[in-house]
mmCIF file of C-alpha atoms in Angstrom:
data_model
loop_
_atom_site.group_PDB
_atom_site.id
_atom_site.type_symbol
_atom_site.label_atom_id
_atom_site.label_comp_id
_atom_site.label_asym_id
_atom_site.label_seq_id
_atom_site.Cartn_x
_atom_site.Cartn_y
_atom_site.Cartn_z
ATOM 1 C CA MET T 485 218.754 113.159 138.253
ATOM 2 C CA ASN T 486 215.969 111.253 136.560
ATOM 3 C CA LEU T 487 212.244 111.698 137.215
ATOM 4 C CA ASP T 488 212.041 109.106 140.003
ATOM 5 C CA GLN T 489 215.009 110.643 141.806
ATOM 6 C CA LEU T 490 213.520 114.142 141.577
ATOM 7 C CA ARG T 491 210.209 112.891 142.932
ATOM 8 C CA ALA T 492 212.027 111.154 145.786
ATOM 9 C CA GLN T 493 213.644 114.490 146.679
ATOM 10 C CA ILE T 494 210.232 116.148 146.706
ATOM 11 C CA ASP T 495 208.847 113.387 148.933
ATOM 12 C CA LEU T 496 211.626 114.010 151.461
ATOM 13 C CA LEU T 497 210.950 117.748 151.397
ATOM 14 C CA ASP T 498 207.224 117.147 151.880
ATOM 15 C CA GLU T 499 207.975 115.100 155.008
ATOM 16 C CA LYS T 500 210.118 117.949 156.372
ATOM 17 C CA ILE T 501 207.450 120.537 155.527
ATOM 18 C CA LEU T 502 204.790 118.468 157.279
ATOM 19 C CA SER T 503 207.003 118.106 160.362
ATOM 20 C CA LEU T 504 207.582 121.873 160.456
ATOM 21 C CA LEU T 505 203.869 122.570 159.983
ATOM 22 C CA SER T 506 203.091 120.283 162.912
ATOM 23 C CA GLU T 507 205.649 122.115 165.049
ATOM 24 C CA ARG T 508 204.119 125.445 164.030
ATOM 25 C CA GLY T 509 200.705 124.111 164.998
ATOM 26 C CA ARG T 510 201.955 123.080 168.446
ATOM 27 C CA LEU T 511 203.422 126.548 168.981
ATOM 28 C CA ALA T 512 200.129 128.114 167.884
ATOM 29 C CA ALA T 513 198.268 126.003 170.447
ATOM 30 C CA SER T 514 200.693 127.214 173.134
ATOM 31 C CA ILE T 515 200.123 130.806 172.042
ATOM 32 C CA GLY T 516 196.392 130.230 172.421
ATOM 33 C CA LYS T 517 196.844 129.167 176.041
ATOM 34 C CA VAL T 518 198.883 132.301 176.766
ATOM 35 C CA LYS T 519 196.258 134.471 175.073
ATOM 36 C CA GLN T 520 193.501 132.948 177.179
ATOM 37 C CA LYS T 521 195.531 133.409 180.367
ATOM 38 C CA ASP T 522 196.332 137.047 179.520
ATOM 39 C CA ASN T 523 192.877 137.750 178.046
ATOM 40 C CA ALA T 524 194.623 138.882 174.857
ATOM 41 C CA ALA T 525 193.009 139.478 171.467
ATOM 42 C CA GLN T 526 192.050 136.299 169.602
ATOM 43 C CA PHE T 527 192.470 137.697 166.102
ATOM 44 C CA VAL T 528 195.408 140.025 165.353
ATOM 45 C CA PRO T 529 195.305 140.992 161.658
ATOM 46 C CA SER T 530 198.314 143.317 162.012
ATOM 47 C CA ARG T 531 200.517 140.416 163.158
ATOM 48 C CA GLU T 532 199.260 138.224 160.318
ATOM 49 C CA LYS T 533 199.972 140.943 157.777
ATOM 50 C CA GLN T 534 203.511 141.339 159.139
ATOM 51 C CA ILE T 535 204.093 137.593 158.687
ATOM 52 C CA LEU T 536 202.845 137.697 155.089
ATOM 53 C CA GLU T 537 204.956 140.748 154.254
ATOM 54 C CA ARG T 538 208.053 139.198 155.835
ATOM 55 C CA MET T 539 207.664 135.941 153.942
ATOM 56 C CA THR T 540 206.910 137.534 150.578
ATOM 57 C CA SER T 541 209.738 140.077 150.886
ATOM 58 C CA SER T 542 212.293 137.367 151.777
ATOM 59 C CA ASN T 543 211.008 134.956 149.110
ATOM 60 C CA PRO T 544 214.005 133.777 147.021
ATOM 61 C CA GLY T 545 211.817 132.255 144.266
ATOM 62 C CA PRO T 546 211.041 130.528 142.012
ATOM 63 C CA LEU T 547 207.530 130.731 143.535
ATOM 64 C CA SER T 548 205.873 134.108 143.005
ATOM 65 C CA ALA T 549 205.125 136.391 145.952
ATOM 66 C CA GLU T 550 201.408 135.823 145.304
ATOM 67 C CA SER T 551 201.854 132.052 145.548
ATOM 68 C CA VAL T 552 203.839 132.325 148.786
ATOM 69 C CA ALA T 553 201.195 134.643 150.260
ATOM 70 C CA ALA T 554 198.392 132.239 149.300
ATOM 71 C CA VAL T 555 200.172 129.305 150.975
ATOM 72 C CA TYR T 556 200.896 131.249 154.150
ATOM 73 C CA GLU T 557 197.367 132.606 154.375
ATOM 74 C CA GLN T 558 196.149 129.015 154.639
ATOM 75 C CA ILE T 559 198.864 128.081 157.149
ATOM 76 C CA ILE T 560 197.971 131.078 159.314
ATOM 77 C CA ALA T 561 194.257 130.274 159.133
ATOM 78 C CA ALA T 562 194.816 126.620 160.071
ATOM 79 C CA CYS T 563 197.049 127.531 163.022
ATOM 80 C CA ARG T 564 194.692 130.267 164.220
ATOM 81 C CA VAL T 565 192.000 127.695 164.972
ATOM 82 C CA LEU T 566 194.530 125.761 167.081
ATOM 83 C CA GLU T 567 195.068 128.875 169.208
ATOM 84 C CA ILE T 568 191.412 129.446 170.080
ATOM 85 C CA PRO T 569 188.371 127.751 168.485
ATOM 86 C CA LEU T 570 186.425 130.322 166.487
ATOM 87 C CA GLY T 571 182.798 130.537 165.416
ATOM 88 C CA ILE T 572 182.306 132.584 162.254
ATOM 89 C CA ALA T 573 178.861 133.935 161.364
ATOM 90 C CA TYR T 574 178.331 134.592 157.659
ATOM 91 C CA LEU T 575 175.636 135.320 155.106
ATOM 92 C CA GLY T 576 174.504 131.867 154.001
ATOM 93 C CA PRO T 577 173.424 129.321 153.071
ATOM 94 C CA PRO T 578 176.614 127.251 152.692
ATOM 95 C CA GLY T 579 178.254 127.800 149.330
ATOM 96 C CA THR T 580 177.811 131.580 148.991
ATOM 97 C CA PHE T 581 180.679 133.911 148.159
ATOM 98 C CA CYS T 582 180.476 135.086 151.779
ATOM 99 C CA HIS T 583 181.027 131.486 152.911
ATOM 100 C CA LEU T 584 183.966 131.262 150.525
ATOM 101 C CA ALA T 585 185.452 134.484 151.968
ATOM 102 C CA ALA T 586 185.019 133.197 155.534
ATOM 103 C CA LYS T 587 186.738 129.886 154.738
ATOM 104 C CA ARG T 588 189.649 131.638 153.052
ATOM 105 C CA LYS T 589 190.106 134.065 155.939
ATOM 106 C CA PHE T 590 189.595 131.685 158.863
ATOM 107 C CA GLY T 591 190.417 128.289 157.363
ATOM 108 C CA PRO T 592 188.399 125.103 156.851
ATOM 109 C CA ASP T 593 188.499 124.086 160.535
ATOM 110 C CA ALA T 594 186.741 127.164 161.938
ATOM 111 C CA ALA T 595 183.105 126.583 162.907
ATOM 112 C CA MET T 596 181.024 128.202 160.172
ATOM 113 C CA LEU T 597 177.604 129.557 161.192
ATOM 114 C CA PRO T 598 175.337 130.419 158.218
ATOM 115 C CA PHE T 599 172.544 132.997 158.561
ATOM 116 C CA SER T 600 169.869 133.958 156.085
ATOM 117 C CA ASN T 601 170.370 137.724 156.352
ATOM 118 C CA ILE T 602 173.001 140.312 157.235
ATOM 119 C CA ASP T 603 171.056 141.579 160.242
ATOM 120 C CA ASP T 604 171.306 138.171 161.925
ATOM 121 C CA VAL T 605 175.061 138.045 161.300
ATOM 122 C CA PHE T 606 175.460 141.376 163.106
ATOM 123 C CA MET T 607 173.126 140.333 165.916
ATOM 124 C CA THR T 608 174.989 137.080 166.534
ATOM 125 C CA VAL T 609 178.313 138.905 166.845
ATOM 126 C CA GLU T 610 176.760 141.622 169.038
ATOM 127 C CA LYS T 611 175.458 138.943 171.418
ATOM 128 C CA ARG T 612 178.906 137.278 171.383
ATOM 129 C CA GLU T 613 177.343 134.078 170.083
ATOM 130 C CA ALA T 614 179.991 134.092 167.335
ATOM 131 C CA SER T 615 183.608 135.213 167.531
ATOM 132 C CA PHE T 616 183.445 137.129 164.262
ATOM 133 C CA GLY T 617 181.149 137.783 161.341
ATOM 134 C CA MET T 618 181.798 138.007 157.600
ATOM 135 C CA VAL T 619 179.611 140.399 155.590
ATOM 136 C CA PRO T 620 179.785 141.825 152.047
ATOM 137 C CA VAL T 621 180.227 145.581 151.790
ATOM 138 C CA GLU T 622 181.165 146.490 148.217
ATOM 139 C CA ASN T 623 181.270 145.003 144.723
ATOM 140 C CA SER T 624 183.443 146.452 141.980
ATOM 141 C CA ILE T 625 180.504 146.397 139.531
ATOM 142 C CA ALA T 626 177.323 146.656 141.622
ATOM 143 C CA GLY T 627 178.636 149.125 144.226
ATOM 144 C CA VAL T 628 178.075 149.113 147.993
ATOM 145 C CA GLU T 629 175.971 146.655 149.990
ATOM 146 C CA ARG T 630 173.539 149.106 151.580
ATOM 147 C CA THR T 631 172.167 146.633 154.124
ATOM 148 C CA THR T 632 175.620 146.206 155.649
ATOM 149 C CA LEU T 633 176.194 149.959 155.916
ATOM 150 C CA ASP T 634 172.764 150.548 157.445
ATOM 151 C CA ARG T 635 173.379 147.879 160.071
ATOM 152 C CA PHE T 636 176.427 149.719 161.440
ATOM 153 C CA VAL T 637 174.121 152.506 162.653
ATOM 154 C CA GLY T 638 173.510 151.751 166.313
ATOM 155 C CA SER T 639 175.683 148.623 166.321
ATOM 156 C CA THR T 640 178.492 148.010 168.810
ATOM 157 C CA VAL T 641 180.660 145.862 166.524
ATOM 158 C CA HIS T 642 184.007 146.904 165.095
ATOM 159 C CA ILE T 643 185.488 146.223 161.688
ATOM 160 C CA CYS T 644 188.516 144.011 162.388
ATOM 161 C CA ALA T 645 189.697 143.146 158.877
ATOM 162 C CA GLU T 646 188.786 143.136 155.197
ATOM 163 C CA CYS T 647 189.337 140.740 152.328
ATOM 164 C CA TYR T 648 188.618 140.618 148.608
ATOM 165 C CA VAL T 649 187.233 137.706 146.618
ATOM 166 C CA ASP T 650 187.419 137.501 142.830
ATOM 167 C CA ILE T 651 183.887 136.728 141.673
ATOM 168 C CA GLN T 652 183.938 133.720 139.370
ATOM 169 C CA HIS T 653 180.492 132.579 138.304
ATOM 170 C CA ASN T 654 180.083 128.987 137.109
ATOM 171 C CA LEU T 655 177.238 127.172 135.379
ATOM 172 C CA LEU T 656 176.287 124.223 137.599
ATOM 173 C CA SER T 657 173.971 121.391 136.576
ATOM 174 C CA LYS T 658 173.545 117.622 136.746
ATOM 175 C CA GLY T 659 172.320 117.599 133.152
ATOM 176 C CA THR T 660 173.838 118.659 129.865
ATOM 177 C CA ARG T 661 173.648 122.204 128.578
ATOM 178 C CA GLU T 662 171.070 121.102 125.990
ATOM 179 C CA GLU T 663 168.765 119.863 128.781
ATOM 180 C CA ILE T 664 168.735 123.138 130.721
ATOM 181 C CA LYS T 665 165.319 124.847 130.777
ATOM 182 C CA ARG T 666 165.773 127.037 133.878
ATOM 183 C CA VAL T 667 168.738 128.897 135.373
ATOM 184 C CA TYR T 668 168.542 129.908 139.027
ATOM 185 C CA SER T 669 170.729 132.472 140.739
ATOM 186 C CA HIS T 670 170.936 135.659 142.746
ATOM 187 C CA PRO T 671 169.765 138.714 140.726
ATOM 188 C CA GLN T 672 173.268 140.200 140.784
ATOM 189 C CA ALA T 673 174.825 136.992 139.438
ATOM 190 C CA LEU T 674 172.230 136.726 136.656
ATOM 191 C CA HIS T 675 172.899 140.342 135.708
ATOM 192 C CA GLN T 676 176.666 139.834 135.702
ATOM 193 C CA CYS T 677 176.328 136.820 133.357
ATOM 194 C CA ARG T 678 173.543 138.134 131.132
ATOM 195 C CA ASN T 679 175.604 138.337 127.922
ATOM 196 C CA TRP T 680 176.876 134.778 128.328
ATOM 197 C CA LEU T 681 173.356 133.521 129.048
ATOM 198 C CA ARG T 682 171.933 135.393 126.057
ATOM 199 C CA THR T 683 174.540 133.842 123.770
ATOM 200 C CA ASN T 684 174.723 130.303 125.146
ATOM 201 C CA LEU T 685 171.302 129.636 126.734
ATOM 202 C CA PRO T 686 168.937 131.988 124.893
ATOM 203 C CA GLU T 687 165.854 129.810 125.471
ATOM 204 C CA ALA T 688 166.420 129.098 129.169
ATOM 205 C CA GLU T 689 164.254 130.877 131.743
ATOM 206 C CA THR T 690 166.234 132.854 134.328
ATOM 207 C CA ILE T 691 164.789 132.740 137.842
ATOM 208 C CA GLU T 692 165.932 134.987 140.691
ATOM 209 C CA VAL T 693 166.487 133.452 144.140
ATOM 210 C CA SER T 694 167.947 134.731 147.414
ATOM 211 C CA SER T 695 171.535 133.566 146.869
ATOM 212 C CA THR T 696 173.818 131.643 144.529
ATOM 213 C CA ALA T 697 173.938 128.857 147.125
ATOM 214 C CA ARG T 698 170.138 128.623 147.222
ATOM 215 C CA ALA T 699 170.242 128.415 143.427
ATOM 216 C CA ALA T 700 172.610 125.456 143.680
ATOM 217 C CA GLN T 701 170.278 123.732 146.148
ATOM 218 C CA MET T 702 167.361 124.112 143.735
ATOM 219 C CA ALA T 703 169.323 123.023 140.668
ATOM 220 C CA ALA T 704 170.496 119.922 142.513
ATOM 221 C CA ALA T 705 166.881 118.941 143.207
ATOM 222 C CA GLU T 706 165.271 119.704 139.826
ATOM 223 C CA ALA T 707 165.869 118.015 136.496
ATOM 224 C CA GLY T 708 166.396 120.430 133.620
ATOM 225 C CA SER T 709 167.702 123.102 135.994
ATOM 226 C CA ALA T 710 171.023 124.853 136.367
ATOM 227 C CA ALA T 711 172.493 127.352 138.780
ATOM 228 C CA ILE T 712 175.041 130.114 138.558
ATOM 229 C CA GLY T 713 177.207 129.662 141.624
ATOM 230 C CA THR T 714 180.576 129.153 143.240
ATOM 231 C CA GLU T 715 182.976 126.252 142.933
ATOM 232 C CA LEU T 716 182.355 125.730 146.654
ATOM 233 C CA ALA T 717 178.604 125.362 146.031
ATOM 234 C CA ALA T 718 179.304 122.855 143.262
ATOM 235 C CA SER T 719 181.274 120.752 145.732
ATOM 236 C CA LEU T 720 178.774 121.072 148.589
ATOM 237 C CA TYR T 721 175.706 120.204 146.491
ATOM 238 C CA ASP T 722 177.342 117.636 144.209
ATOM 239 C CA LEU T 723 176.789 119.650 141.040
ATOM 240 C CA PRO T 724 179.159 119.314 138.084
ATOM 241 C CA ILE T 725 180.574 122.557 136.696
ATOM 242 C CA LEU T 726 179.418 122.575 133.072
ATOM 243 C CA THR T 727 181.177 125.842 132.238
ATOM 244 C CA ALA T 728 183.535 127.779 134.495
ATOM 245 C CA GLU T 729 183.878 131.560 134.750
ATOM 246 C CA ILE T 730 180.873 132.667 132.719
ATOM 247 C CA GLN T 731 180.837 136.219 134.148
ATOM 248 C CA ASP T 732 180.813 138.937 131.498
ATOM 249 C CA ARG T 733 183.613 140.938 133.134
ATOM 250 C CA PRO T 734 186.830 139.401 134.488
ATOM 251 C CA ASP T 735 187.497 142.316 136.886
ATOM 252 C CA ASN T 736 184.569 141.469 139.165
ATOM 253 C CA ARG T 737 185.562 141.547 142.854
ATOM 254 C CA THR T 738 183.675 141.784 146.136
ATOM 255 C CA ARG T 739 185.046 143.293 149.312
ATOM 256 C CA PHE T 740 184.077 141.636 152.591
ATOM 257 C CA LEU T 741 184.412 142.899 156.163
ATOM 258 C CA VAL T 742 185.246 140.907 159.277
ATOM 259 C CA ILE T 743 183.224 142.282 162.199
ATOM 260 C CA GLY T 744 183.858 141.558 165.868
ATOM 261 C CA GLN T 745 184.325 143.036 169.319
ATOM 262 C CA GLU T 746 188.069 143.693 169.056
ATOM 263 C CA ASP T 747 190.076 146.593 167.635
ATOM 264 C CA ALA T 748 192.909 145.792 165.236
ATOM 265 C CA GLN T 749 196.380 147.087 166.075
ATOM 266 C CA PRO T 750 198.291 149.265 163.565
ATOM 267 C CA SER T 751 200.091 147.271 160.883
ATOM 268 C CA GLY T 752 201.876 150.068 159.034
ATOM 269 C CA LYS T 753 199.459 150.069 156.090
ATOM 270 C CA ASP T 754 195.915 150.430 157.350
ATOM 271 C CA LYS T 755 192.457 151.590 156.405
ATOM 272 C CA THR T 756 189.907 153.278 158.685
ATOM 273 C CA SER T 757 186.137 153.184 158.164
ATOM 274 C CA LEU T 758 184.145 156.166 159.441
ATOM 275 C CA MET T 759 180.508 157.088 159.920
ATOM 276 C CA PHE T 760 179.534 160.746 160.306
ATOM 277 C CA ALA T 761 176.654 163.176 159.861
ATOM 278 C CA VAL T 762 176.689 166.854 158.924
ATOM 279 C CA LYS T 763 174.314 169.738 159.475
ATOM 280 C CA HIS T 764 171.505 170.128 156.947
ATOM 281 C CA ARG T 765 172.840 173.298 155.312
ATOM 282 C CA ALA T 766 174.715 174.289 152.182
ATOM 283 C CA GLY T 767 178.419 173.502 152.216
ATOM 284 C CA SER T 768 178.442 171.310 155.326
ATOM 285 C CA LEU T 769 179.723 168.193 153.536
ATOM 286 C CA TRP T 770 182.313 170.246 151.651
ATOM 287 C CA GLU T 771 183.574 171.641 154.973
ATOM 288 C CA ALA T 772 183.826 168.152 156.474
ATOM 289 C CA LEU T 773 185.735 166.761 153.504
ATOM 290 C CA GLY T 774 187.946 169.839 153.580
ATOM 291 C CA VAL T 775 189.305 168.619 156.913
ATOM 292 C CA LEU T 776 190.562 165.417 155.289
ATOM 293 C CA HIS T 777 192.120 167.436 152.478
ATOM 294 C CA ARG T 778 193.833 169.757 154.949
ATOM 295 C CA TYR T 779 195.462 166.827 156.750
ATOM 296 C CA LYS T 780 196.292 165.083 153.454
ATOM 297 C CA ILE T 781 194.110 162.079 154.319
ATOM 298 C CA ASN T 782 193.312 159.962 151.251
ATOM 299 C CA MET T 783 189.663 158.876 151.059
ATOM 300 C CA THR T 784 189.014 155.672 149.104
ATOM 301 C CA MET T 785 185.216 155.433 149.437
ATOM 302 C CA ILE T 786 182.249 157.580 150.473
ATOM 303 C CA GLU T 787 178.568 156.659 150.502
ATOM 304 C CA SER T 788 175.471 158.361 151.908
ATOM 305 C CA ARG T 789 172.540 156.569 153.525
ATOM 306 C CA PRO T 790 169.257 158.042 154.816
ATOM 307 C CA THR T 791 168.888 158.178 158.583
ATOM 308 C CA GLN T 792 166.239 156.004 160.186
ATOM 309 C CA GLU T 793 164.855 158.860 162.303
ATOM 310 C CA THR T 794 164.432 161.957 160.112
ATOM 311 C CA PRO T 795 163.356 162.019 156.430
ATOM 312 C CA TRP T 796 165.841 163.626 154.022
ATOM 313 C CA GLU T 797 168.703 163.535 156.511
ATOM 314 C CA TYR T 798 171.713 161.361 155.818
ATOM 315 C CA VAL T 799 174.696 159.697 157.426
ATOM 316 C CA PHE T 800 177.917 159.278 155.478
ATOM 317 C CA PHE T 801 180.222 156.286 155.408
ATOM 318 C CA ALA T 802 183.817 156.796 154.327
ATOM 319 C CA ASP T 803 187.012 154.770 154.104
ATOM 320 C CA VAL T 804 190.303 156.605 154.544
ATOM 321 C CA GLN T 805 193.897 155.441 154.544
ATOM 322 C CA GLY T 806 195.692 155.304 157.887
ATOM 323 C CA HIS T 807 195.022 154.022 161.406
ATOM 324 C CA SER T 808 192.941 155.948 163.926
ATOM 325 C CA ARG T 809 195.779 155.649 166.465
ATOM 326 C CA GLU T 810 198.526 156.915 164.172
ATOM 327 C CA GLU T 811 199.022 160.539 163.148
ATOM 328 C CA PRO T 812 197.848 162.442 161.267
ATOM 329 C CA LEU T 813 194.510 160.619 161.512
ATOM 330 C CA PRO T 814 193.770 161.195 165.252
ATOM 331 C CA GLU T 815 194.262 164.939 164.836
ATOM 332 C CA ALA T 816 192.219 164.944 161.636
ATOM 333 C CA LEU T 817 189.368 163.061 163.343
ATOM 334 C CA GLU T 818 189.335 165.590 166.169
ATOM 335 C CA ALA T 819 189.060 168.406 163.627
ATOM 336 C CA LEU T 820 186.382 166.477 161.718
ATOM 337 C CA ALA T 821 184.324 166.163 164.906
ATOM 338 C CA GLY T 822 184.213 169.958 165.038
ATOM 339 C CA GLN T 823 182.713 170.128 161.541
ATOM 340 C CA THR T 824 180.099 167.362 161.941
ATOM 341 C CA LEU T 825 177.153 166.444 164.131
ATOM 342 C CA PHE T 826 179.056 163.294 165.101
ATOM 343 C CA VAL T 827 181.849 161.095 163.825
ATOM 344 C CA ARG T 828 182.399 157.462 164.754
ATOM 345 C CA VAL T 829 185.293 155.187 163.895
ATOM 346 C CA LEU T 830 183.837 151.852 162.779
ATOM 347 C CA GLY T 831 187.268 150.265 162.762
ATOM 348 C CA SER T 832 190.891 150.526 161.690
ATOM 349 C CA TYR T 833 192.390 147.413 160.114
ATOM 350 C CA PRO T 834 195.124 146.266 157.720
ATOM 351 C CA GLU T 835 194.468 147.278 154.140
ATOM 352 C CA ALA T 836 193.957 144.163 152.025
ATOM 353 C CA GLU T 837 195.643 143.795 148.658
#
């Protein structure tokens, strides 16, 4: 076949794909009605993970498994909104990496609710004024987001899901690189691009602001200014990308948590987030961690944070593999409770790739 004939074949396939997507959307809307009638969970990450695993494992090629997963993640997100309209609170303003994570997880049609701080995201979900919230918890270079961990103390929300976003910093400006006198961005973004800035914009002043999105807002309004921000921010604030991916390290990723009122069902490959405190005596933490070792529970993260009530006393946050409803974790948690002042499951949810 010649080029025109091949393109005609693709056009026919596209029509069939669109018809099937529309049928899937109608079924999703019907599922939403059943969920509302039965008062069933709105967001079921375990089911979504099973769909992704089924499609990638049965993929005949030539598309890669990663490409198939990316396509189906967007299909699932688009159909989810047809089931039940969702409001997603996130750390704003529009154009942040948190906004990007929320759009990827819940799709472009979900109602996005930006807030200026993490505390307000939690509060909105706690008051049920948003279906879910998206908050950062850990960066592969900068470490944990302490504000997010601290906010779990005393909160009623659950962790429903997690996702990872590759951090790609871009230089955004309406002017040329030679015209740039000031570069705005979040302190973390400026730090993660410092070598590139030193080499390529040695004379430009770097100015810290509250977020990469706020930086884009300021660069859009000021001549001679640039921002380090997301591709999403460039689109939202009509800023050309002068140079893409200026971060010093390519392995920069941020982990985000979806918080809500619902517990996630087991998916077969899950992660559980815990919060616990131990007695203020020698060996108490070692004894607590010994429980996890005894039950062969793999811990992937641990972080300590000072309590709000008593100076020099700490609570510990840990991520372990497994679901709190599937052995051996329930038995291990019961044993852990005997070695700690308290232990609380913040959530069990499918482990993201």
